[in-house]
Structure formats: C-alpha cells, structure tokens
C-alpha cells in the first residue's frame, strides 16, 4: 500500500532536476511513490529523469508532448497518485533528507485533512527560513477560521502547495484551475481553507525553494501574468461576505506588487495589465473596512485608476 505520493511537475529544468531527484532518493521508502510529470521539456530534463530509474524506487513518469502548464501538470500527477497522502515538489527545488517521513508522521499523528509547514528560501548561497503565518503549532484547527483578519498575514497568504501534505481523499479540493498558467495557487488555497474540515501547522522546514530561477514565472513578464486577474476572479466567485475584506485587500496588495515590477513587461503588455487592473479595482467594493495598504501603494493604485 502506498502511503505518500509526491507530485513533481518539471519543464526544461535540466540544470536543477538532478538535485530535486537526488533529494527524493534520500527520502525514499518502499511505501512512497514519486510522480514526475515532464511537461513538454525540450532540453535534457527527460533524460536526467530516466537516469534515476534505478536509483529512485517508486518513480512514475508521465511525459506531455505539448506543455499544459504547471496547474494542469499537477492535476495530471494527482490523477496518477495512489498514496493515502499527497505532497508536491517543484522540479527546481529540493528536500532535506528524511523530511517526507517527518511530514507523513506529522499528519498521521494529528489526523487532520492537511498539514502546512515552513520552508527555506534559497538564493545562491543564501538561506532564509520563511514561517507559515500561524503561531499555533501542532494543533488541529478549522481552516475556515484562519482566513481572517483582513489586515494580518494569514494562511491564505501562504499559498505554496509544496509547503504541506494533504489527504488524497480531499479529491477535487486538491485540483488546480488548469486554465491558469500563473497564480493558480491563489484560488486553490482559498478553496482549501473554505471547504476542508481540519488542518494544522507544524514546525518543519525541509523544503528548499530555489528563488530567482531564470525562466520561472516569477521572473518572466509574458502574457501568462495576465492570469493573475483570472485567478482572483475565481477567488471572488461566490465569496462569502465575511471574507470580502480579506480577498480585496489581498488582491490590492498583489496588484500593487505587480505594478512595482512592471519593468519586466513589454510596453504593450504593461498597458494591458494596467487596464485590467483598473477594471478589476472598479468592480470591487470601495467602502470595505481594512482594505487600505501603506500610503505608497495606495497612491500607486489611485494613480492607476486615474490613468486607465
């Protein structure tokens, strides 16, 4: 019986995927499986994955001839997963030895729907630990009760799917909106916290998130960045009134962040992004309490409304 399935979407990750898979070798157990979805790579990623066939027991490989994007690649991996629990890892990240066993031990001990963990951000030789934004640890809680308050960082501000472990029988709650090619984790984390029954946060920091990777969506300013707006359309759809201030403030903060990084966009794409941003702001309620940002970012959004 498979206890844990780890879903690993990869695309053109030849410089990094060996580190990722080596870290899985150091976490392997007979009851673990590792579902690698090669999403249309055109470099040597596929061959590197094949080279691990003998070293990584439980390796399952699916190859897409045409890329479908991170969200749908994760969904394909989920469709192949057979474990009682599911976790995720991106192909340019890596795990500490023994981390997956600790992760499984945590969710089995707590008996909840999902467990969230801290992570380590790696940029060159620099390492910074980022804590999940909840001080209460090793305690089973109701996810819906940890969406608010609006003005504080809460668990819906920590959307990283790879920072946790989930019961596979959560079913559709684990599926990502496949049509999104960025920000797919925003509606995903909101739905998980609105609809799952129980969760906990534990102090594990065994995921090493490689930041500033060339070609990653956080670094690329192409049309996929417009999916940010589609992602929040899903967040706002059927949103209970009590959560509206949180969702609006989160959207405004992230929109301001994208505008501050607007230099990565070509002029035509920046104009389209700003136009969609202004249209979205005008659709949102203007009188909700607690949605204001700091003066600089509020001014940035005010200017956007004036010029678009």
Coordinates of C-alpha atoms in Angstrom, one line a residue:
X1 CA 0.0 0.0 0.0
X2 CA 1.4 3.4 -1.0
X3 CA 1.4 5.9 1.9
X4 CA 2.6 9.0 0.1
X5 CA 2.6 10.2 -3.5
X6 CA 4.8 13.2 -4.3
X7 CA 3.8 15.0 -7.5
X8 CA 6.7 16.7 -9.3
X9 CA 5.9 18.8 -12.4
X10 CA 9.0 19.7 -14.4
X11 CA 9.7 21.6 -17.6
X12 CA 13.1 22.5 -19.0
X13 CA 14.7 22.0 -15.6
X14 CA 17.8 20.3 -16.7
X15 CA 20.2 22.4 -14.5
X16 CA 18.2 21.6 -11.4
X17 CA 16.2 18.4 -11.7
X18 CA 19.1 16.2 -10.7
X19 CA 19.3 18.0 -7.3
X20 CA 15.5 17.6 -6.9
X21 CA 15.5 13.8 -7.7
X22 CA 18.6 13.2 -5.6
X23 CA 16.8 14.7 -2.6
X24 CA 13.9 12.3 -3.3
X25 CA 16.3 9.4 -3.3
X26 CA 17.4 10.4 0.2
X27 CA 13.7 10.5 1.2
X28 CA 12.6 7.3 -0.5
X29 CA 10.7 4.5 1.3
X30 CA 9.0 1.4 -0.1
X31 CA 5.6 2.9 0.6
X32 CA 6.4 6.2 -1.2
X33 CA 5.9 6.9 -4.9
X34 CA 7.2 9.9 -6.9
X35 CA 5.1 11.0 -9.9
X36 CA 7.2 13.1 -12.2
X37 CA 5.2 15.0 -14.9
X38 CA 7.6 16.2 -17.7
X39 CA 5.5 19.0 -19.2
X40 CA 6.9 19.2 -22.7
X41 CA 10.6 19.8 -21.9
X42 CA 12.8 20.4 -24.9
X43 CA 16.1 20.3 -23.0
X44 CA 17.7 17.3 -21.4
X45 CA 15.2 17.1 -18.5
X46 CA 13.6 13.9 -19.7
X47 CA 17.0 12.1 -20.0
X48 CA 18.0 13.2 -16.5
X49 CA 14.7 11.8 -15.1
X50 CA 15.3 8.5 -17.0
X51 CA 18.8 8.3 -15.4
X52 CA 17.1 8.0 -12.0
X53 CA 15.0 4.9 -12.9
X54 CA 17.4 2.5 -11.0
X55 CA 18.1 4.8 -8.1
X56 CA 14.6 6.1 -7.2
X57 CA 12.2 3.3 -6.3
X58 CA 8.6 4.2 -6.8
X59 CA 9.4 6.6 -9.7
X60 CA 6.4 7.1 -12.1
X61 CA 7.0 9.3 -15.2
X62 CA 4.4 10.9 -17.4
X63 CA 5.5 13.0 -20.4
X64 CA 3.4 15.6 -22.2
X65 CA 4.4 16.2 -25.8
X66 CA 2.9 19.7 -25.6
X67 CA 3.2 21.7 -22.4
X68 CA -0.1 22.2 -20.5
X69 CA 1.2 24.4 -17.7
X70 CA 2.0 23.9 -14.0
X71 CA -1.6 23.7 -12.8
X72 CA -2.7 21.0 -15.3
X73 CA 0.6 19.1 -14.9
X74 CA -0.1 18.9 -11.2
X75 CA -3.6 17.7 -11.9
X76 CA -2.2 15.0 -14.2
X77 CA 0.2 13.9 -11.4
X78 CA -2.7 13.8 -9.0
X79 CA -4.7 11.6 -11.4
X80 CA -1.8 9.0 -11.2
X81 CA -1.3 9.3 -7.5
X82 CA -2.2 6.2 -5.4
X83 CA -1.0 7.2 -2.0
X84 CA -3.1 7.9 1.1
X85 CA -1.5 11.3 1.2
X86 CA -0.2 13.7 -1.4
X87 CA 2.6 16.3 -1.4
X88 CA 4.1 18.4 -4.1
X89 CA 7.6 19.5 -5.1
X90 CA 8.7 21.7 -8.0
X91 CA 11.5 20.4 -10.2
X92 CA 13.9 23.2 -9.3
X93 CA 13.6 22.8 -5.5
X94 CA 14.9 20.1 -3.2
X95 CA 14.1 18.4 0.1
X96 CA 16.1 17.7 3.3
X97 CA 16.9 14.1 4.0
X98 CA 14.2 12.4 6.0
X99 CA 11.8 15.3 5.5
X100 CA 9.0 13.3 3.8
X101 CA 8.9 10.7 6.6
X102 CA 8.6 13.6 9.2
X103 CA 5.8 15.1 7.1
X104 CA 3.9 11.8 7.0
X105 CA 4.5 11.3 10.7
X106 CA 3.0 14.8 11.4
X107 CA -0.3 14.3 9.5
X108 CA -0.7 10.7 10.9
X109 CA -0.2 11.9 14.4
X110 CA -2.6 14.9 14.1
X111 CA -5.2 13.1 12.0
X112 CA -6.3 16.2 10.0
X113 CA -7.1 16.9 6.4
X114 CA -3.9 18.7 5.7
X115 CA -0.7 20.0 7.3
X116 CA 1.2 23.1 6.4
X117 CA 4.9 23.6 7.0
X118 CA 7.6 26.3 6.9
X119 CA 10.1 26.4 4.1
X120 CA 13.7 27.6 3.3
X121 CA 14.2 30.1 0.5
X122 CA 17.5 29.5 -1.3
X123 CA 19.0 32.3 -3.4
X124 CA 22.5 31.4 -4.5
X125 CA 24.3 30.5 -1.2
X126 CA 21.9 32.5 0.9
X127 CA 19.3 30.6 3.0
X128 CA 16.3 32.2 4.7
X129 CA 13.6 30.3 6.6
X130 CA 10.0 31.5 6.0
X131 CA 7.5 30.5 8.6
X132 CA 3.9 29.7 7.8
X133 CA 1.9 32.7 9.2
X134 CA 0.3 30.9 12.2
X135 CA 1.9 30.9 15.6
X136 CA -0.2 28.0 16.9
X137 CA 1.6 24.8 16.0
X138 CA 0.8 21.0 16.3
X139 CA -2.8 21.7 17.0
X140 CA -5.8 20.7 14.8
X141 CA -7.8 23.7 13.7
X142 CA -10.6 24.6 11.4
X143 CA -9.2 26.1 8.1
X144 CA -12.1 28.5 7.6
X145 CA -11.3 30.2 10.9
X146 CA -7.8 31.1 9.8
X147 CA -8.6 33.2 6.7
X148 CA -9.2 36.4 8.6
X149 CA -8.3 39.1 9.8
X150 CA -8.1 41.2 6.7
X151 CA -5.1 43.3 7.7
X152 CA -2.9 40.5 9.1
X153 CA -1.0 37.9 7.1
X154 CA -2.9 34.6 7.4
X155 CA -2.8 31.1 5.9
X156 CA -4.5 32.2 2.6
X157 CA -1.5 34.5 2.2
X158 CA 0.8 31.4 2.2
X159 CA -0.4 29.6 -0.9
X160 CA 2.6 27.4 -1.7
X161 CA 1.2 23.9 -2.5
X162 CA 4.6 22.3 -1.9
X163 CA 4.7 23.5 1.7
X164 CA 2.5 20.8 3.1
X165 CA 0.9 17.4 2.9
X166 CA -2.8 16.6 2.1
X167 CA -5.2 13.6 2.4
X168 CA -5.7 12.4 -1.1
X169 CA -9.4 11.7 -0.3
X170 CA -9.9 15.5 -0.3
X171 CA -10.4 14.8 -4.0
X172 CA -11.4 17.9 -6.1
X173 CA -10.3 20.2 -3.3
X174 CA -6.7 19.4 -4.3
X175 CA -7.3 20.1 -8.0
X176 CA -5.8 23.3 -9.5
X177 CA -7.6 25.5 -12.1
X178 CA -6.0 24.1 -15.1
X179 CA -6.6 27.0 -17.4
X180 CA -4.3 29.3 -15.3
X181 CA -0.6 29.5 -16.1
X182 CA 0.2 31.6 -13.1
X183 CA -1.4 32.4 -9.7
X184 CA -3.1 29.0 -9.8
X185 CA -2.3 28.5 -6.1
X186 CA -4.4 31.6 -5.0
X187 CA -7.9 30.2 -5.7
X188 CA -6.6 26.7 -4.7
X189 CA -5.6 27.8 -1.2
X190 CA -8.8 29.9 -0.7
X191 CA -11.0 26.9 -1.6
X192 CA -9.0 24.5 0.6
X193 CA -9.4 26.8 3.6
X194 CA -13.1 27.5 2.9
X195 CA -14.1 23.8 2.4
X196 CA -11.7 21.4 4.1
X197 CA -12.6 20.4 7.7
X198 CA -9.3 20.4 9.6
X199 CA -5.7 21.4 9.3
X200 CA -2.6 22.1 11.4
X201 CA 0.7 23.8 11.0
X202 CA 3.9 22.1 12.2
X203 CA 7.5 23.4 12.5
X204 CA 9.2 21.5 9.7
X205 CA 11.4 23.4 7.2
X206 CA 12.6 20.7 4.9
X207 CA 11.5 22.2 1.6
X208 CA 14.2 24.3 -0.1
X209 CA 12.6 26.7 -2.5
X210 CA 15.0 27.9 -5.2
X211 CA 14.3 31.6 -5.9
X212 CA 15.3 33.8 -8.9
X213 CA 15.5 30.8 -11.3
X214 CA 15.8 32.0 -14.9
X215 CA 12.6 31.2 -16.8
X216 CA 10.4 30.8 -13.8
X217 CA 7.1 32.5 -13.9
X218 CA 8.1 34.8 -11.0
X219 CA 10.8 36.2 -13.3
X220 CA 9.1 36.2 -16.7
X221 CA 6.8 39.1 -17.8
X222 CA 4.8 37.5 -20.6
X223 CA 1.1 37.1 -21.2
X224 CA 0.8 34.4 -18.6
X225 CA 1.0 37.1 -15.9
X226 CA -2.5 38.3 -17.0
X227 CA -3.8 35.1 -15.5
X228 CA -3.4 36.8 -12.1
X229 CA -6.7 38.5 -12.8
X230 CA -8.4 35.3 -13.8
X231 CA -7.2 33.7 -10.6
X232 CA -8.8 36.3 -8.5
X233 CA -12.0 36.1 -10.5
X234 CA -12.1 32.6 -9.1
X235 CA -11.3 33.8 -5.6
X236 CA -14.1 36.3 -5.7
X237 CA -16.7 34.0 -7.2
X238 CA -19.3 33.0 -4.6
X239 CA -17.1 34.5 -1.9
X240 CA -18.9 34.7 1.5
X241 CA -19.4 38.4 2.5
X242 CA -17.4 37.9 5.7
X243 CA -14.2 37.2 3.7
X244 CA -14.6 40.0 1.2
X245 CA -12.3 42.5 3.0
X246 CA -9.5 39.9 3.1
X247 CA -9.8 39.0 -0.5
X248 CA -10.0 42.6 -1.7
X249 CA -7.0 43.6 0.4
X250 CA -5.0 40.6 -0.8
X251 CA -5.8 41.5 -4.4
X252 CA -4.9 45.1 -4.0
X253 CA -1.6 44.3 -2.3
X254 CA -0.6 41.8 -5.0
X255 CA -1.7 44.2 -7.8
X256 CA 0.5 46.9 -6.3
X257 CA 3.4 44.4 -6.2
X258 CA 3.0 43.5 -9.9
X259 CA 2.8 47.2 -10.8
X260 CA 6.0 47.8 -8.9
X261 CA 7.7 45.1 -11.0
X262 CA 6.1 46.5 -14.2
X263 CA 9.5 47.0 -15.8
X264 CA 9.6 43.3 -16.7
X265 CA 6.6 43.8 -19.1
X266 CA 6.9 45.0 -22.7
X267 CA 5.1 48.3 -23.1
X268 CA 2.0 46.8 -24.8
X269 CA 1.6 44.1 -22.2
X270 CA 2.1 46.6 -19.4
X271 CA -0.7 48.7 -20.8
X272 CA -3.0 45.6 -21.0
X273 CA -2.0 44.6 -17.4
X274 CA -2.7 48.1 -16.1
X275 CA -6.0 48.3 -18.0
X276 CA -7.2 45.0 -16.5
X277 CA -6.0 46.1 -13.1
X278 CA -8.0 49.3 -13.2
X279 CA -11.1 47.5 -14.4
X280 CA -10.8 45.0 -11.6
X281 CA -10.4 47.7 -9.0
X282 CA -13.5 49.5 -10.2
X283 CA -15.5 46.3 -9.8
X284 CA -14.5 45.8 -6.2
X285 CA -16.4 47.4 -3.3
X286 CA -14.8 50.7 -2.3
X287 CA -16.1 51.0 1.2
X288 CA -14.9 47.8 2.9
X289 CA -13.0 48.3 6.2
X290 CA -9.4 47.2 6.5
X291 CA -8.5 47.1 2.8
X292 CA -6.1 50.0 2.7
X293 CA -2.4 49.5 2.2
X294 CA 0.5 51.6 3.1
X295 CA 0.4 55.2 1.7
X296 CA 2.8 54.5 -1.2
X297 CA 0.9 51.5 -2.5
X298 CA -2.5 53.1 -2.0
X299 CA -1.2 56.1 -4.1
X300 CA 0.1 53.7 -6.8
X301 CA -3.4 52.2 -7.1
X302 CA -5.1 55.6 -7.1
X303 CA -2.9 56.7 -10.0
X304 CA -3.7 53.6 -11.9
X305 CA -7.4 54.4 -11.6
X306 CA -6.8 58.0 -12.8
X307 CA -4.8 57.0 -15.8
X308 CA -6.6 53.9 -17.0

